[in-house]
Short mmCIF file of C-alpha atoms in Angstrom, two decimals:
data_model
loop_
_atom_site.label_atom_id
_atom_site.label_comp_id
_atom_site.label_asym_id
_atom_site.label_seq_id
_atom_site.Cartn_x
_atom_site.Cartn_y
_atom_site.Cartn_z
CA MET A 1173 -16.79 14.52 32.53
CA ARG A 1174 -15.15 12.63 35.37
CA ASP A 1175 -11.62 11.36 35.66
CA GLY A 1176 -11.21 7.58 35.83
CA HIS A 1177 -8.00 5.61 35.36
CA ARG A 1178 -6.34 8.72 33.85
CA LEU A 1179 -9.08 8.90 31.23
CA ARG A 1180 -11.35 11.89 30.79
CA VAL A 1181 -14.69 10.10 30.51
CA ILE A 1182 -17.30 11.81 28.37
CA GLU A 1183 -20.63 11.17 30.05
CA SER A 1184 -22.99 12.08 27.20
CA CYS A 1185 -23.04 11.25 23.50
CA LEU A 1186 -24.71 14.61 22.89
CA ASN A 1187 -21.56 16.63 23.63
CA CYS A 1188 -19.01 13.99 22.69
CA THR A 1189 -15.81 15.12 20.95
CA LEU A 1190 -14.76 11.54 20.13
CA ARG A 1191 -17.48 10.80 17.58
CA THR A 1192 -16.60 8.78 14.51
CA GLU A 1193 -18.59 8.24 11.33
CA SER A 1194 -19.57 4.71 12.29
CA PHE A 1195 -22.57 2.96 13.75
CA PHE A 1196 -24.24 4.67 16.75
CA CYS A 1197 -21.83 7.61 16.75
CA ASP A 1198 -23.54 8.91 13.61
CA LEU A 1199 -27.21 8.54 14.53
CA SER A 1200 -29.61 11.29 13.51
CA ALA A 1201 -30.34 14.25 15.77
CA ALA A 1202 -33.74 12.74 16.60
CA THR A 1203 -32.43 9.27 17.51
CA MET A 1204 -29.19 10.11 19.31
CA PRO A 1205 -30.82 11.50 22.50
CA VAL A 1206 -32.83 8.27 22.85
CA PHE A 1207 -29.68 6.16 22.61
CA ASP A 1208 -27.81 8.49 24.95
CA ALA A 1209 -30.50 8.07 27.61
CA ILE A 1210 -29.97 4.29 27.82
CA SER A 1211 -26.15 4.20 27.63
CA THR A 1212 -23.66 4.41 30.48
CA ALA A 1213 -20.07 5.66 30.02
CA MET A 1214 -17.51 3.30 31.57
CA PRO A 1215 -13.67 3.51 31.71
CA TYR A 1216 -11.50 0.38 31.50
CA PRO A 1217 -7.76 0.44 32.27
CA THR A 1218 -5.21 -1.52 30.26
CA GLY A 1219 -5.47 -5.30 30.62
CA VAL A 1220 -8.96 -5.39 32.12
CA VAL A 1221 -11.42 -7.95 30.73
CA ILE A 1222 -14.59 -6.24 29.50
CA PHE A 1223 -16.46 -9.50 28.90
CA MET A 1224 -15.50 -13.14 28.50
CA GLU A 1225 -16.12 -15.83 25.90
CA GLY A 1226 -18.96 -18.07 27.08
CA GLN A 1227 -20.47 -15.43 29.40
CA MET A 1228 -24.16 -14.82 28.71
CA ALA A 1229 -24.57 -11.53 26.89
CA HIS A 1230 -25.98 -8.79 29.09
CA GLY A 1231 -25.60 -5.88 26.68
CA ILE A 1232 -23.50 -4.13 24.03
CA TYR A 1233 -20.39 -1.99 24.39
CA VAL A 1234 -19.75 0.92 22.03
CA LEU A 1235 -16.00 1.60 22.00
CA CYS A 1236 -15.51 5.37 22.27
CA SER A 1237 -11.71 5.53 22.72
CA GLY A 1238 -8.79 3.14 23.01
CA ARG A 1239 -8.38 -0.32 21.49
CA VAL A 1240 -9.80 -3.69 22.54
CA LYS A 1241 -8.43 -7.15 21.71
CA LEU A 1242 -11.07 -9.74 20.78
CA SER A 1243 -9.93 -13.36 21.07
CA THR A 1244 -11.25 -16.90 21.29
CA SER A 1245 -9.64 -19.94 22.93
CA SER A 1246 -9.78 -23.71 22.57
CA GLY A 1247 -10.02 -26.24 25.37
CA ASP A 1248 -6.26 -26.90 25.22
CA GLY A 1249 -5.46 -23.22 25.73
CA LYS A 1250 -4.72 -22.19 22.14
CA THR A 1251 -5.77 -18.58 21.54
CA VAL A 1252 -6.66 -16.87 18.28
CA ILE A 1253 -7.03 -13.08 18.07
CA ILE A 1254 -10.11 -12.35 15.98
CA GLU A 1255 -9.77 -8.59 15.79
CA VAL A 1256 -8.34 -5.48 17.39
CA ALA A 1257 -11.38 -3.23 17.77
CA GLU A 1258 -10.96 0.49 17.14
CA PRO A 1259 -13.08 3.47 18.32
CA GLY A 1260 -16.59 3.49 16.87
CA GLU A 1261 -16.97 -0.30 16.85
CA VAL A 1262 -19.71 -2.14 18.76
CA LEU A 1263 -18.75 -5.15 20.86
CA GLY A 1264 -21.06 -8.00 21.81
CA LEU A 1265 -23.73 -7.08 19.28
CA SER A 1266 -24.61 -10.46 17.74
CA ALA A 1267 -24.63 -12.24 21.12
CA THR A 1268 -26.88 -9.59 22.63
CA ILE A 1269 -29.40 -9.72 19.78
CA SER A 1270 -29.49 -13.53 19.70
CA ALA A 1271 -29.54 -13.92 23.52
CA MET A 1272 -26.47 -16.15 23.27
CA PRO A 1273 -23.14 -16.16 25.14
CA TYR A 1274 -20.41 -13.78 23.98
CA GLU A 1275 -18.37 -15.51 21.25
CA VAL A 1276 -15.08 -13.84 22.22
CA THR A 1277 -13.17 -12.39 25.15
CA ALA A 1278 -12.70 -8.61 25.04
CA VAL A 1279 -9.64 -7.14 26.78
CA ALA A 1280 -8.64 -3.47 26.91
CA MET A 1281 -5.25 -3.05 25.17
CA GLU A 1282 -4.97 0.49 26.53
CA THR A 1283 -7.13 2.74 28.68
CA CYS A 1284 -10.55 2.77 27.03
CA GLN A 1285 -13.95 4.36 27.31
CA VAL A 1286 -17.00 2.34 26.31
CA ASN A 1287 -20.69 3.16 26.39
CA PHE A 1288 -22.59 0.19 27.79
CA VAL A 1289 -26.26 -0.49 26.98
CA ARG A 1290 -28.20 -3.20 28.82
CA LYS A 1291 -29.71 -5.94 26.65
CA ASP A 1292 -33.35 -5.21 27.46
CA ASP A 1293 -32.92 -1.49 26.89
CA PHE A 1294 -31.08 -2.10 23.62
CA LEU A 1295 -33.67 -4.52 22.23
CA ARG A 1296 -36.47 -2.11 23.10
CA PHE A 1297 -34.50 0.70 21.44
CA LEU A 1298 -34.22 -1.36 18.25
CA SER A 1299 -37.92 -2.21 18.23
CA GLU A 1300 -38.76 1.49 18.33
CA ASN A 1301 -36.11 2.86 15.94
CA GLY A 1302 -35.87 1.73 12.34
CA GLU A 1303 -32.70 3.75 11.77
CA ALA A 1304 -30.91 1.84 14.52
CA CYS A 1305 -32.10 -1.50 13.09
CA LEU A 1306 -30.54 -0.63 9.74
CA ARG A 1307 -27.25 0.26 11.47
CA VAL A 1308 -27.29 -3.11 13.24
CA ALA A 1309 -27.89 -4.97 9.97
CA GLN A 1310 -25.01 -3.12 8.32
CA HIS A 1311 -22.68 -3.83 11.24
CA LEU A 1312 -23.52 -7.54 11.33
CA SER A 1313 -23.02 -7.74 7.56
CA ARG A 1314 -19.54 -6.21 7.88
CA THR A 1315 -18.72 -8.59 10.72
CA TYR A 1316 -19.73 -11.57 8.58
CA HIS A 1317 -17.62 -10.30 5.67
CA THR A 1318 -14.58 -9.83 7.93
CA ALA A 1319 -14.98 -13.34 9.38
CA TYR A 1320 -15.26 -14.76 5.86
CA GLU A 1321 -12.10 -12.99 4.70
CA GLN A 1322 -10.16 -14.15 7.78
CA THR A 1323 -11.26 -17.77 7.32
CA ARG A 1324 -10.41 -17.64 3.60
CA ALA A 1325 -6.96 -16.17 4.29
CA LEU A 1326 -6.08 -18.73 6.96
CA ALA A 1327 -7.23 -21.59 4.74
CA LEU A 1328 -5.76 -20.52 1.40
CA TYR A 1329 -2.68 -18.37 2.07
CA THR A 1330 0.68 -18.93 3.70
CA ALA A 1331 1.70 -17.25 6.95
CA ARG A 1332 4.05 -15.01 4.94
CA GLU A 1333 1.22 -13.85 2.66
CA ASN A 1334 -1.09 -13.26 5.63
CA LEU A 1335 1.60 -11.29 7.45
CA ALA A 1336 2.08 -9.09 4.38
CA GLN A 1337 -1.68 -8.50 4.29
CA VAL A 1338 -1.73 -7.46 7.95
CA LEU A 1339 1.19 -5.07 7.47
CA LEU A 1340 -0.54 -3.47 4.47
CA LYS A 1341 -3.72 -3.07 6.50
CA TRP A 1342 -1.78 -1.34 9.28
CA CYS A 1343 -0.10 0.94 6.73
CA GLY A 1344 -3.54 2.06 5.56
CA GLU A 1345 -5.08 2.42 9.01
CA ARG A 1346 -2.24 3.84 11.11
CA GLY A 1347 0.73 4.36 8.81
CA ARG A 1348 2.60 7.68 8.47
CA ALA A 1349 4.84 8.51 5.53
CA THR A 1350 8.46 9.30 6.46
CA GLU A 1351 11.77 9.49 4.59
CA GLN A 1352 12.56 5.97 5.83
CA GLY A 1353 9.24 4.54 4.61
CA ILE A 1354 5.73 4.13 6.00
CA ARG A 1355 6.02 4.21 9.79
CA VAL A 1356 3.67 1.99 11.79
CA THR A 1357 3.65 1.64 15.57
CA LEU A 1358 3.11 -2.08 16.13
CA PRO A 1359 -0.19 -2.60 17.98
CA LEU A 1360 0.56 -6.26 18.74
CA SER A 1361 3.46 -8.24 20.14
CA HIS A 1362 5.02 -11.04 18.05
CA GLU A 1363 3.04 -13.57 20.10
CA GLU A 1364 -0.24 -11.69 19.56
CA LEU A 1365 0.51 -11.31 15.88
CA GLY A 1366 1.03 -15.06 15.71
CA GLN A 1367 -2.34 -15.55 17.38
CA THR A 1368 -3.90 -13.32 14.73
CA LEU A 1369 -2.29 -15.28 11.89
CA GLY A 1370 -2.92 -18.71 13.39
CA THR A 1371 0.80 -19.43 13.77
CA THR A 1372 3.54 -19.22 16.40
CA ARG A 1373 5.57 -16.33 17.78
CA GLU A 1374 8.72 -17.99 16.42
CA THR A 1375 7.25 -18.08 12.91
CA VAL A 1376 6.32 -14.39 13.07
CA SER A 1377 9.83 -13.46 14.23
CA ARG A 1378 11.36 -15.53 11.41
CA LEU A 1379 9.10 -13.96 8.77
CA LEU A 1380 9.85 -10.43 9.97
CA THR A 1381 13.57 -11.23 9.86
CA GLU A 1382 13.16 -12.45 6.26
CA LEU A 1383 11.35 -9.23 5.28
CA LYS A 1384 14.12 -7.18 6.91
CA ARG A 1385 16.80 -9.16 5.08
CA GLU A 1386 14.97 -8.51 1.81
CA GLN A 1387 14.92 -4.78 2.74
CA ILE A 1388 11.13 -4.64 2.55
CA ILE A 1389 10.83 -3.48 6.18
CA PHE A 1390 13.01 -2.54 9.13
CA LEU A 1391 12.27 -2.27 12.84
CA ARG A 1392 13.23 0.40 15.34
CA GLY A 1393 11.90 -0.34 18.81
CA SER A 1394 8.10 -0.61 18.61
CA ALA A 1395 8.08 1.11 15.22
CA LEU A 1396 8.03 -0.79 11.92
CA PHE A 1397 8.99 0.97 8.70
CA VAL A 1398 7.72 -0.38 5.38
CA ARG A 1399 10.39 0.50 2.82
CA ASP A 1400 8.87 -1.33 -0.13
CA LYS A 1401 5.07 -1.35 0.00
CA GLY A 1402 4.95 -2.68 -3.57
CA ALA A 1403 6.84 -5.80 -2.54
CA LEU A 1404 4.26 -6.49 0.18
CA GLU A 1405 1.46 -6.01 -2.34
CA LYS A 1406 3.13 -8.52 -4.66
CA LEU A 1407 3.28 -11.04 -1.81
CA VAL A 1408 -0.44 -10.68 -1.19
CA GLY A 1409 -1.25 -10.91 -4.90
CA SER A 1410 1.06 -13.82 -5.64
#
């Protein structure tokens, strides 16, 4: 390991303690050393751009630790957050395979480690490893499904319903049961949450205030407590 930006960088996938059960982290014992030989561990401090929308893809980034915000922007400056990537996810995959520009901008939300693999090395790795090809197909399929669900939600549901859906997702992914309710540390600001929902910061603040008034949630600093998860589920199912 080496220390970079206060992050203990793990140089090799073979002795990694950060492994998840997703994508390249869970390759077989025969395939993992091959992937490890072509990947480079890189630290990114908070706020640093990993790659930009419109930049020609030069490789993939496997997120080992930390979180990365993926967003896209219009010509008039409007930004939509597509996803907050978590450890184990692969960034820039479809653009790298198709030799197209990156579709989104990736920004480190906190200090991160990624394993970078150059495009040529990655494509050669896929051509020689059927297991890796299957993992890529599965990942791209999940990405398509997520994009479909996001488009469907933005088109068919209200901002209130979509906010309830996001809060339920956070409860499942990062929530912790307490006497006050399910505690979630908010990963996004009100403005960023608005960018995720396709609405404004003011609308998000108003909706959160409504949910507090209805005693479904309450806020304490950066922590949100879901008092009535059933009420949120009814909003999504209404």
